[in-house]
Coordinates of C-alpha atoms in Angstrom, one line a residue:
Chain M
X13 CA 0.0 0.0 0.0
X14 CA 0.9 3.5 -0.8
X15 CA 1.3 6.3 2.7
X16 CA 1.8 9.6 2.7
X17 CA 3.1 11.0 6.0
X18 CA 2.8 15.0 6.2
X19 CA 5.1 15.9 8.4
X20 CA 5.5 19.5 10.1
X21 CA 8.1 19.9 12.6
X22 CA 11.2 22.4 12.8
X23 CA 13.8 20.1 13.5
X24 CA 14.8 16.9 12.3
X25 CA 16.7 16.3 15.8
X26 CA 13.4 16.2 17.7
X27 CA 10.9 13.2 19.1
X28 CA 8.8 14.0 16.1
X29 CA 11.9 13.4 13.8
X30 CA 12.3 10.5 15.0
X31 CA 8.8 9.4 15.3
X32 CA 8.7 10.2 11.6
X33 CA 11.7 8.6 10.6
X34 CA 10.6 5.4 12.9
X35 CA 7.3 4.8 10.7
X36 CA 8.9 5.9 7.6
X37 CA 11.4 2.5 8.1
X38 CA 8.4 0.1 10.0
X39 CA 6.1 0.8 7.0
X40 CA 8.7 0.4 4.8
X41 CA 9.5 -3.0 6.2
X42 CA 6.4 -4.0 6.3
X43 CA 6.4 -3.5 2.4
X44 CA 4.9 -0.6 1.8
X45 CA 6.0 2.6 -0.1
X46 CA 6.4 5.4 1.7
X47 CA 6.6 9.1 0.7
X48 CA 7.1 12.0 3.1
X49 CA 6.2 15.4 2.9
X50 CA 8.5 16.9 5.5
X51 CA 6.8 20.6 5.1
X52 CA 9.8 22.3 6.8
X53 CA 12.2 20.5 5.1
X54 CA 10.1 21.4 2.0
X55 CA 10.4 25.1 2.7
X56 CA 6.8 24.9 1.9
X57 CA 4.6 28.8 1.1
X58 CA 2.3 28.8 4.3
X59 CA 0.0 31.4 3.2
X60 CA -2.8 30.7 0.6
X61 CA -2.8 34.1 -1.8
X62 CA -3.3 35.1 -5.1
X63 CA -0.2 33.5 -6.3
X64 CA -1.2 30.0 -5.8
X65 CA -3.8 31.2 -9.3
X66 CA -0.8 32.5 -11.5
X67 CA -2.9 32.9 -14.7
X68 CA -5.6 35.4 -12.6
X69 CA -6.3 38.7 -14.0
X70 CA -4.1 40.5 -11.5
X71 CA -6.3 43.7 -11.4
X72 CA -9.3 41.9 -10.3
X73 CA -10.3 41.5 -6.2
X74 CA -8.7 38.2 -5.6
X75 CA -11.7 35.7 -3.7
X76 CA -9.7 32.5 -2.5
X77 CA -12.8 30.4 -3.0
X78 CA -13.7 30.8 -6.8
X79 CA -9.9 31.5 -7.5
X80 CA -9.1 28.3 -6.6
X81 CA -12.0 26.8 -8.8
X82 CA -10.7 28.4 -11.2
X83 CA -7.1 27.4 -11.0
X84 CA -8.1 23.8 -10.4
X85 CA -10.4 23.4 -13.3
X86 CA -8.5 25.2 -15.9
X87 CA -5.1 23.4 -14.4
X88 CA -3.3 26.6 -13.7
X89 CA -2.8 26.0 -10.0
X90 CA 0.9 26.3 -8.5
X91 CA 3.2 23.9 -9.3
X92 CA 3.7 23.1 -5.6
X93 CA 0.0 22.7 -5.2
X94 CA -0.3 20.3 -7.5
X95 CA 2.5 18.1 -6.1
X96 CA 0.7 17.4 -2.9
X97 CA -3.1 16.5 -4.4
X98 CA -1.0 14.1 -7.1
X99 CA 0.6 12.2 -3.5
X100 CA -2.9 12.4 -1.8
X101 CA -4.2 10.7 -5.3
X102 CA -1.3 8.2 -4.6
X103 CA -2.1 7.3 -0.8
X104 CA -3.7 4.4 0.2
X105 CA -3.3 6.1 4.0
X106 CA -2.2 9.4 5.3
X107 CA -0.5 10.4 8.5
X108 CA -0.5 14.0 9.7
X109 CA 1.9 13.7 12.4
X110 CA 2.3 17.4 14.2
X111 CA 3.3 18.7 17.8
X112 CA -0.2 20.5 19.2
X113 CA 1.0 24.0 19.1
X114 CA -1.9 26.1 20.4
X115 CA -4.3 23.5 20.5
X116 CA -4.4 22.9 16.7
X117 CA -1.9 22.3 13.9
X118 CA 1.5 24.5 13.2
X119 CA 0.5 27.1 10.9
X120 CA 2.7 25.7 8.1
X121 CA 0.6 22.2 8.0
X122 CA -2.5 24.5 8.4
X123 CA -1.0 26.1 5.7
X124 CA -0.8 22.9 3.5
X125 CA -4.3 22.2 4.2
X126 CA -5.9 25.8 3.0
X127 CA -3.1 25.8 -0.3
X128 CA -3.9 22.0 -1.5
X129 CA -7.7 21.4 -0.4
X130 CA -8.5 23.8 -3.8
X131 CA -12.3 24.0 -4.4
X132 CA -13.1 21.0 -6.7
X133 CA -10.4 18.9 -4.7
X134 CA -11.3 19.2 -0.7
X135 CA -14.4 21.0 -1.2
X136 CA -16.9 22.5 -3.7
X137 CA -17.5 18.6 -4.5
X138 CA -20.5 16.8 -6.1
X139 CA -23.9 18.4 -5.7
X140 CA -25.8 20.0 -4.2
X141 CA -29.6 19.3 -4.1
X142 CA -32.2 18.3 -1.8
X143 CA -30.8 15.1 -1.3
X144 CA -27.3 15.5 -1.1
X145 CA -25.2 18.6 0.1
X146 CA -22.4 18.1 -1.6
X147 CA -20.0 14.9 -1.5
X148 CA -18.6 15.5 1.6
X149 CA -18.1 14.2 5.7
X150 CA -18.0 10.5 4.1
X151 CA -17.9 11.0 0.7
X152 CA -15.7 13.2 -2.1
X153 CA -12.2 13.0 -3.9
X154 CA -10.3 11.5 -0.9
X155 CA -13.2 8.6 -0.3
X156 CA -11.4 5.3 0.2
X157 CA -8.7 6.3 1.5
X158 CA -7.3 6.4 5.6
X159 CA -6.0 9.0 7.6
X160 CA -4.4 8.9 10.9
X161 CA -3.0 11.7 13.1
X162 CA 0.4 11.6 15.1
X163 CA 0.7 14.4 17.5
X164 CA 2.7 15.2 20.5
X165 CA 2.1 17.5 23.2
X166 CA 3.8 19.1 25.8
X167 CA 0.8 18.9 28.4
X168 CA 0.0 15.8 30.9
X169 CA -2.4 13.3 29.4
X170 CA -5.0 14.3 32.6
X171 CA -4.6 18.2 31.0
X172 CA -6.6 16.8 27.8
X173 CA -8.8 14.4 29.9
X174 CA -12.8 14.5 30.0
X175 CA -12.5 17.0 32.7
X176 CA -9.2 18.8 32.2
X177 CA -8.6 21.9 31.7
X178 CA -7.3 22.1 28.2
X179 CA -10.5 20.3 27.4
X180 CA -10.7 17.1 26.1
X181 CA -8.3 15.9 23.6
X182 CA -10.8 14.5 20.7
X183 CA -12.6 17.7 21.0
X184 CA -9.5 19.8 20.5
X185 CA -8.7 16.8 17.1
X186 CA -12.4 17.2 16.3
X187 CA -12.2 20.3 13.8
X188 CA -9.0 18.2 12.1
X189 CA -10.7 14.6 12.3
X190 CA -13.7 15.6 11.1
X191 CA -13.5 18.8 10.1
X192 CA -10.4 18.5 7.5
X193 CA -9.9 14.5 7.2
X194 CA -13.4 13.3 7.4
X195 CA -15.2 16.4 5.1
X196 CA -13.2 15.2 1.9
X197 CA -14.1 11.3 2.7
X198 CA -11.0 10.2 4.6
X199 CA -12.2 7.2 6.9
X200 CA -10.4 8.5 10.0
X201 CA -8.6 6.3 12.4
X202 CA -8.2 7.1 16.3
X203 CA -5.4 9.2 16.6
X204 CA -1.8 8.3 18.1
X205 CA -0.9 10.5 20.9
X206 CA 2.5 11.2 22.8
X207 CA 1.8 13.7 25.9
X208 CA 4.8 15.4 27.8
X209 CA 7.2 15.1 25.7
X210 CA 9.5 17.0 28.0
X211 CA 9.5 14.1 30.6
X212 CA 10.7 11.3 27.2
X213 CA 13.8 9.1 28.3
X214 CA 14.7 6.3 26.4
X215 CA 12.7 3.5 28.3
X216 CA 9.8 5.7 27.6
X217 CA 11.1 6.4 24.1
X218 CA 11.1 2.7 23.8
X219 CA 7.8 2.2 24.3
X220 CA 6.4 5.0 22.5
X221 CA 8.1 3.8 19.2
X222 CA 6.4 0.4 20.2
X223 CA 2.7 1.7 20.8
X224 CA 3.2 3.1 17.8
X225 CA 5.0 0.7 15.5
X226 CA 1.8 -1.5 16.6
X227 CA -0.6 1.1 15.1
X228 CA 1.7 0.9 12.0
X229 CA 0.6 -2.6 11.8
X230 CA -2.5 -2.3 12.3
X231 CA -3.3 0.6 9.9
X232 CA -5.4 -1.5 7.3
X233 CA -7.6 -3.2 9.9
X234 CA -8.2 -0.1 12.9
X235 CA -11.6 0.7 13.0
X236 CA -12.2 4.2 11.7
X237 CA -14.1 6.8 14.0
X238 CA -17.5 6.1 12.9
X239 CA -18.6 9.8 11.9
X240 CA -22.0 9.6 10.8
X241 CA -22.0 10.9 6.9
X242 CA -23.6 13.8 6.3
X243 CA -25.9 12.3 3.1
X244 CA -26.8 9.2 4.6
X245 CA -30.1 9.8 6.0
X246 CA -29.0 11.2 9.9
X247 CA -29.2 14.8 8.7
X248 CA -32.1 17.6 7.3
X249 CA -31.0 18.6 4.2
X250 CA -30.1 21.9 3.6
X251 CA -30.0 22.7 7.1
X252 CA -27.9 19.8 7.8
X253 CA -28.9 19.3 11.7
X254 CA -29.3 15.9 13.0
X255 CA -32.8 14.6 12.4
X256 CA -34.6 14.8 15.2
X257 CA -34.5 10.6 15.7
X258 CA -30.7 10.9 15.7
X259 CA -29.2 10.6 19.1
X260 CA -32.0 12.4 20.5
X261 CA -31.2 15.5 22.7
X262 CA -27.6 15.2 22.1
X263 CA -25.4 18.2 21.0
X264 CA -21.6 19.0 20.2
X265 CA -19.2 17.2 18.8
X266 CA -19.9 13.7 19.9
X267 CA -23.4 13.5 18.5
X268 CA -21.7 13.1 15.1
X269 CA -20.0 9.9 16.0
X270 CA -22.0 6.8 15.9
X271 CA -22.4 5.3 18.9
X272 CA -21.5 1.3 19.1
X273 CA -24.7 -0.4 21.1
X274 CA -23.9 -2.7 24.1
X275 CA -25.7 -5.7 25.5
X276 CA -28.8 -4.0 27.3
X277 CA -28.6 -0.7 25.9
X278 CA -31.0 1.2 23.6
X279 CA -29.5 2.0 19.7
X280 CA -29.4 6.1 19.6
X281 CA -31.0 5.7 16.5
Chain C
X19 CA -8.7 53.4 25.7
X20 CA -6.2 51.1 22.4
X21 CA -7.5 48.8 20.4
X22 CA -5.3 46.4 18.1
X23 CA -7.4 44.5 15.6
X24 CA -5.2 41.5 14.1
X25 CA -7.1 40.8 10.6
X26 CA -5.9 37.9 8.4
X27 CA -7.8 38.3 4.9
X28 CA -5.9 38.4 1.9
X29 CA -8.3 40.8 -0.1
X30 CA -9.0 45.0 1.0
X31 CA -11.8 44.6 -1.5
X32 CA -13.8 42.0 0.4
X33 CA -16.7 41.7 2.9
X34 CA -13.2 41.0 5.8
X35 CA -11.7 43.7 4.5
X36 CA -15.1 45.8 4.4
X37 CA -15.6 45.4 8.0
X38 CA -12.5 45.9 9.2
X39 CA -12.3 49.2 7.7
X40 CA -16.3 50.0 9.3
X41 CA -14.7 48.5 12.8
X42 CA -11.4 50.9 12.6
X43 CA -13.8 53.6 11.4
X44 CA -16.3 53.2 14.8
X45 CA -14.0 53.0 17.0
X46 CA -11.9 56.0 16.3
X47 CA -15.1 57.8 15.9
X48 CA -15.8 56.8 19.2
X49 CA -12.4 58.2 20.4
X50 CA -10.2 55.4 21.0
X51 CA -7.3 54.7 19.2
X52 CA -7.2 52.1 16.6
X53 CA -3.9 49.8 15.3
X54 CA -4.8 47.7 12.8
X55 CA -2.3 44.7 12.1
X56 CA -3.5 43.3 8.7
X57 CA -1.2 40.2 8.3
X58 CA -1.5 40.2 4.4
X59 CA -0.4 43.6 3.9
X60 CA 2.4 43.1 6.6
X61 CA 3.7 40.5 4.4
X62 CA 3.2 38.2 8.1
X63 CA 6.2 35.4 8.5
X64 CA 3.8 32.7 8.5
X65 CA 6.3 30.0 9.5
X66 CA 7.8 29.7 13.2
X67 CA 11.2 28.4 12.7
X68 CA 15.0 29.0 13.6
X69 CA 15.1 32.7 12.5
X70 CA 13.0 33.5 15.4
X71 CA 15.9 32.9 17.2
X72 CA 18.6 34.6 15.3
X73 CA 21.5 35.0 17.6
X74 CA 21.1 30.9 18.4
X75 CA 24.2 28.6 17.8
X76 CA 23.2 27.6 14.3
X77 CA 25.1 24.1 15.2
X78 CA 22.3 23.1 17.6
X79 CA 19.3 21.5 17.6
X80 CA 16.4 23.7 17.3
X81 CA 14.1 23.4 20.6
X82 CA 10.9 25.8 19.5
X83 CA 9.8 26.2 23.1
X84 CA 13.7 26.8 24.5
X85 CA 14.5 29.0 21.6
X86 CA 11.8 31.2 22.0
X87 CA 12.4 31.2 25.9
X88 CA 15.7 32.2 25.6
X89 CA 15.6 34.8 22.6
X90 CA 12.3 36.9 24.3
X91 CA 14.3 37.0 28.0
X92 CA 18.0 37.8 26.4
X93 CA 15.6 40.7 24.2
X94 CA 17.3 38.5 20.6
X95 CA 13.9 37.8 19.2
X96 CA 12.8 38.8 15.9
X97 CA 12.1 42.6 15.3
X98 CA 9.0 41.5 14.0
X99 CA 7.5 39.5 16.8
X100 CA 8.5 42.2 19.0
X101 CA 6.8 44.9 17.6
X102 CA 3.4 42.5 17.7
X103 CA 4.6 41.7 21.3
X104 CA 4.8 45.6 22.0
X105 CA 1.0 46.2 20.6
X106 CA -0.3 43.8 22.4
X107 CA 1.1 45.7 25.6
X108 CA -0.1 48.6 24.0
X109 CA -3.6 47.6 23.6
X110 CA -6.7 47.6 25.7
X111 CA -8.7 45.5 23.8
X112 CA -7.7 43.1 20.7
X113 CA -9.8 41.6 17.9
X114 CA -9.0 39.0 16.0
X115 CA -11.0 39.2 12.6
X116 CA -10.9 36.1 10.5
X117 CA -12.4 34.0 7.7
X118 CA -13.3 30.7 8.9
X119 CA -11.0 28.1 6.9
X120 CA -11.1 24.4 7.5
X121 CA -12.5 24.9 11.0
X122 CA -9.6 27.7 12.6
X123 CA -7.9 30.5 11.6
X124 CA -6.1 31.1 8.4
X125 CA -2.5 30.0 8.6
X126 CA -1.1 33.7 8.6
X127 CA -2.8 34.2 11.5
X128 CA -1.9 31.1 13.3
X129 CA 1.4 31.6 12.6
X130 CA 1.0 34.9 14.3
X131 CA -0.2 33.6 17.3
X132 CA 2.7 30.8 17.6
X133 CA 5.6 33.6 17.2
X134 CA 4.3 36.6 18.9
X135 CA 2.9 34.5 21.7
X136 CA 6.8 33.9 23.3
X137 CA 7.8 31.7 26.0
X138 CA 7.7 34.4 28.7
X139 CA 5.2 36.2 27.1
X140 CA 2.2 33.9 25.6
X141 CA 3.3 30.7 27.7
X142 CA 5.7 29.9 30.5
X143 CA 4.1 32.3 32.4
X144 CA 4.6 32.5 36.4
X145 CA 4.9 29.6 39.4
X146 CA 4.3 25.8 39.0
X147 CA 3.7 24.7 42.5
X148 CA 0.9 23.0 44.3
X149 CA -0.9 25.8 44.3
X150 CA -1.0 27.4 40.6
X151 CA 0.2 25.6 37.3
X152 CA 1.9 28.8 36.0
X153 CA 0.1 32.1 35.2
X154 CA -2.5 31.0 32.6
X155 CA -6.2 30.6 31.9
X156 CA -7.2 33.8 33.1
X157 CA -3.9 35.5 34.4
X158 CA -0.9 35.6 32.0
X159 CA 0.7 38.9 30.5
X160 CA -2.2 40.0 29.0
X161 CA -4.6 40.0 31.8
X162 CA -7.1 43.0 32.3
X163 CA -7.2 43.2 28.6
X164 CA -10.3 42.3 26.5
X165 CA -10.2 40.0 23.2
X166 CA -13.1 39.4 20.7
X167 CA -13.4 37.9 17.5
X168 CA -14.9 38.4 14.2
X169 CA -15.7 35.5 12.0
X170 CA -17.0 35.0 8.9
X171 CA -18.0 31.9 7.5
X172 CA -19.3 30.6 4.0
X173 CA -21.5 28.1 5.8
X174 CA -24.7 28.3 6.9
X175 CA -25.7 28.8 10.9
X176 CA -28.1 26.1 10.8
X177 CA -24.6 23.8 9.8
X178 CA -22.7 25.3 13.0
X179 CA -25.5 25.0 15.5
X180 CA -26.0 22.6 18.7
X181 CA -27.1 19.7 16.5
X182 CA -25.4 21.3 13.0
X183 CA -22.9 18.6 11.0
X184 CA -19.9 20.8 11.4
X185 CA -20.3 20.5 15.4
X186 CA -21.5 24.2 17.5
X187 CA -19.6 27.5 16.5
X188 CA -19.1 27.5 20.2
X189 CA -17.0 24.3 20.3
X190 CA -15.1 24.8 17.2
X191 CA -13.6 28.3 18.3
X192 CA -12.7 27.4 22.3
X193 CA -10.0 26.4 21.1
X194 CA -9.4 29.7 20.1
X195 CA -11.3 31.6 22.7
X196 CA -10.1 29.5 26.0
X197 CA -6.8 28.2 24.4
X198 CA -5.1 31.4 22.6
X199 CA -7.0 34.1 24.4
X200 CA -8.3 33.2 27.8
X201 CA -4.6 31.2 28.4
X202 CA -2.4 34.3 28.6
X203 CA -5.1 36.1 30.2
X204 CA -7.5 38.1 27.9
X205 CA -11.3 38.5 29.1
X206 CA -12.9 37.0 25.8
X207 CA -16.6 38.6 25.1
X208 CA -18.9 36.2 22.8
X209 CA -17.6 36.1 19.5
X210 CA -19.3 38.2 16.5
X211 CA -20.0 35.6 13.8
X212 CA -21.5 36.4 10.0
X213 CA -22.5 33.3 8.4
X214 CA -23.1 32.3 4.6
X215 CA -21.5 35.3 3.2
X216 CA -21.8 34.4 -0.7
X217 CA -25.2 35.7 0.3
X218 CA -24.7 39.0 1.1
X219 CA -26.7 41.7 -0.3
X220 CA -26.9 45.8 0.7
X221 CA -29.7 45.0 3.1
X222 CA -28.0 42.5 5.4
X223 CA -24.4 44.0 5.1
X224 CA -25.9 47.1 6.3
X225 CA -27.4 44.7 9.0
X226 CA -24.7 43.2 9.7
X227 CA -22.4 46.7 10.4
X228 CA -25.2 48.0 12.2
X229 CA -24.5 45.0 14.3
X230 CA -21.1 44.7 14.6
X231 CA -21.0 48.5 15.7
X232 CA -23.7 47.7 18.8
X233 CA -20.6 45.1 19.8
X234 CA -18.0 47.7 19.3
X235 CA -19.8 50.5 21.4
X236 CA -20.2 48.0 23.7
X237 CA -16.8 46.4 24.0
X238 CA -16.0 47.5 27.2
X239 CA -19.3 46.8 29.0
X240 CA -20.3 43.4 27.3
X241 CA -20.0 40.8 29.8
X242 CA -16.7 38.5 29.2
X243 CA -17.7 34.6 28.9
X244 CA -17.2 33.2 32.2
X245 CA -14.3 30.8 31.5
X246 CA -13.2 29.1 34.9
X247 CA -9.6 30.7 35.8
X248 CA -6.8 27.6 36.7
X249 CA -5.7 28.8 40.0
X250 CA -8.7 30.2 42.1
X251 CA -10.0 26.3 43.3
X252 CA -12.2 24.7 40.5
X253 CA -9.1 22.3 38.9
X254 CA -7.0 20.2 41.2
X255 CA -3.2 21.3 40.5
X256 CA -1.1 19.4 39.0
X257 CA -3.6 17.2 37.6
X258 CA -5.5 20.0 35.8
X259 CA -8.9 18.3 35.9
X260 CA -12.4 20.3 37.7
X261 CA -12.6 19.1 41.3
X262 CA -15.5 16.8 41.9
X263 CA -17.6 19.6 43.1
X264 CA -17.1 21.4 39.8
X265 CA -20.0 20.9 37.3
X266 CA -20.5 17.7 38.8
X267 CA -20.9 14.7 35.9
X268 CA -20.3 17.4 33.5
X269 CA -17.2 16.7 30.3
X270 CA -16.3 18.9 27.5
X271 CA -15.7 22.0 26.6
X272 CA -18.8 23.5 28.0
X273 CA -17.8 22.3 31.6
X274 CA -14.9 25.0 31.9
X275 CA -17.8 28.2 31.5
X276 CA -19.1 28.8 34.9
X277 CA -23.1 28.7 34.2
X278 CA -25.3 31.5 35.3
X279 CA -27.8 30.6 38.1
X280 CA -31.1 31.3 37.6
X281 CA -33.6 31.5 39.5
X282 CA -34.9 27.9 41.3
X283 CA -32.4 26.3 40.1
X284 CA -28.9 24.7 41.6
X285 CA -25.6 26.1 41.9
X286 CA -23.3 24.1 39.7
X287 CA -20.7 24.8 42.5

C-alpha cells in the first residue's frame, strides 16, 4: 500500500523526527512505499494568496474560494500545489503527524491544508440538491482512503482528559478529524498521541516507538471513527442538523459519531 | 482606551476587508485609538522556525519552546514579533477578525499567534507549584485586557448550531477563545459571527455593520464569557482536571464556563 506522512516539525533532531523517521522504516519494512512530505524540510509557502492562481487577472479582487476553482479546473494552480493532491491521489493512507502548538496544527501544515484542499479537490464537490449537500463528511475525492493523526504535546495526558482543563483531547482533534480529514471522505482512524514530551527518556522512548509501530501494523484493519456521513439519512438537508430521531437530545461534537450499542442498551437511533 | 485589531484576509476589496475598515472607522469615531495589524499587507512570516531565534548557535538542535524562551528573555527575538509583542502591551482591547478556513484560523494568523505569543510572554508564564500551574487561563501577560473575535464563515448557521454537521460555533472556536486568548489572560466577550457570506446583499451587510458596531460601542461593557480561571480552586493542581464539586458529571468544553444561576435552580458549584 501507498502512505503519505505529512510531516510538520522544525527540527529533524526532535521526538517527532524520530517518530517520523521510525514509521517511515516500520512501513517500509512492512512493504509498503512510503513518501514523506517533510513541510519544513520542503520550505513549503504557508500562506494561501493570489499566487497559488498565476494565470488570474491581477487587477481583479482576488476571492480565494472561486480563485481556486478556477485554477483547479482550468489546471493553472501552483506547481507546488499540484505536487501534494498528485501524492494524496497516490495514498492508500495518510499520516498527519504534528506537535499541538496552540491546541491545533503549526500554521505551516494548516497552511498545507488551505493551499492544497482547492475547491473542486477538498471541497466544492458533487452536488448540491435536496438530497445531497455536496459529496462531503464521508464521501468526495479522498473517499477510500485512511487517515491517521500523530501528535505530540507538551501537556499531561489528565490536562486533555474529559474534565481537564485544556478540554478534552478529541474535541480539541475534532475540527482536524472531522473537520479537514473526514469532510473530503478520509475514513479516519483514532489518533496516536504522545503527551509530555518533556518528561521522554529512552525507556519511555522505547515504548512509544512500540505503541506506535503497533498502530503501523495495524493501519489497514483499525476501526475508523465512525462519523455519521452527512448524506446518509441522519441529517435535514439543507440545514444539515441531525434529524430529530438521531441521538435524541444530544449536541456537540460527539453526536456526530456513531455510537456502538452494548448488550442491554438502547440503539441512539 | 487602544485597540489592536489583528485581521488575516488576503483581499482590501472583500466583505473581511469591508468590515475591518467600518470596525477601525467606529472606533476612532468613538475616540479610542485604533492599530490595525493586517497580516497580508504586513507580508506576516507565516512560519515559526529558527530565525526567530537569530542569535542561536546555528550548530544546535532547534528546541521551538527553548528558543523562543531564551531569545524573548535575552531581548534577541525577531524585530518583527516584538513589535506584535509591544502592541499587544499597547492595547486595551484586541480583535482578532478572520475567515473561517477548515475549521480555525487562516495560517497567517496562526502563525502569528505561535511567534508573537513567546515563551515568557504567551506561555511559561509564572509559578508551577501545588498551588497554581503557571500564570495562565485567566492571568498571564495579557490579563485586564479584552479580546473578541470576528468570524465569517461561508456556511450556513443552521450547519454550525448545537445539533449542526460541522459541530456548534461554540465548540469549534474554544479552542481559540479558551486556548489562545483566555490562556495568557484576555477577558474573551462572545464572538461576532457572520455566516453564509456568498449571500450577502446591501440589506443585510448594512445589518450586519449595524450590528457589529452595537458590539464595538459596547466592547467595554459586554459581559466577558465566564471561563473558569486555573488557579482560584475549580481544577485540582497538577492534575488539571475540575474538582469533583465542579460541574459535577459534566465533560467537554462546555464544563470550563461557569453557568449562570437562575432563579430555582442549583448552583453548579
Amino acid at each position: 500500500m501507498n502512505v503519505l506522512i505529512v510531516y510538520a516539525h522544525p527540527e529533524p533532531r526532535s521526538l517527532n523526527g524520530a517518530l517520523k523517521d521510525f514509521a517511515h522504516d516500520r512501513l517500509t519494512q512492512a512493504g509498503h512505499t512510503v513518501r514523506v512530505s517533510d513541510l519544513y524540510a520542503m520550505n513549503w509557502k504557508a500562506v494561501l494568496d493570489a499566487q497559488d492562481a498565476p494565470g488570474r487577472d491581477a487587477a481583479a479582487p482576488f476571492n480565494p474560494s472561486l480563485e481556486s476553482k478556477h485554477a483547479f479546473a482550468s489546471g493553472t494552480q501552483s506547481a507546488d500545489i499540484e505536487r501534494e493532491q498528485d501524492k494524496l491521489r497516490w495514498a492508500d493512507a495518510v499520516i498527519l503527524q504534528f506537535p499541538l502548538w496552540w491546541f491545533s496544527m503549526p500554521a505551516i501544515l494548516k497552511g498545507w491544508i488551505e493551499r492544497v484542499y482547492a475547491y473542486g479537490f477538498g471541497y466544492g464537490v458533487g452536488e448540491h440538491s435536496d438530497r445531497r449537500w455536496g459529496s462531503r463528511y464521508g464521501e468526495g475525492t479522498l473517499a477510500g482512503k485512511r487517515a491517521m493523526l500523530v501528535v505530540t504535546t507538551g501537556g499531561w495526558e489528565s490536562h486533555y482528559s474529559a474534565r481537564g482543563v485544556n478540554g478534552p483531547i478529541d474535541d480539541i482533534l475534532f475540527p482536524i478529524q472531522h473537520g479537514v480529514l473526514y469532510y473530503p471522505g478520509f475514513d479516519v482512524l483514532p489518533p496516536f498521541l504522545v503527551y509530555r514530551t518533556g518528561r521522554m527518556d529512552e525507556a519511555r522512548f522505547a515504548a512509544t516507538r512500540e505503541a506506535l509501530g503497533e498502530r503501523l501494523d495495524t493501519l489497514w484493519s483499525t476501526a475508523p471513527i465512525a462519523f455519521r456521513p452527512q448524506n446518509a439519512g441522519a441529517y435535514e438537508i439543507p440545514a444539515l442538523t441531525l434529524r430529530d430521531e438521531i441521538a435524541p437530545g444530544s449536541t456537540g461534537f460527539a453526536a456526530h459519531i456513531e455510537q456502538a450499542v452494548t448488550a442491554g442498551a438502547l440503539s441512539d437511533a
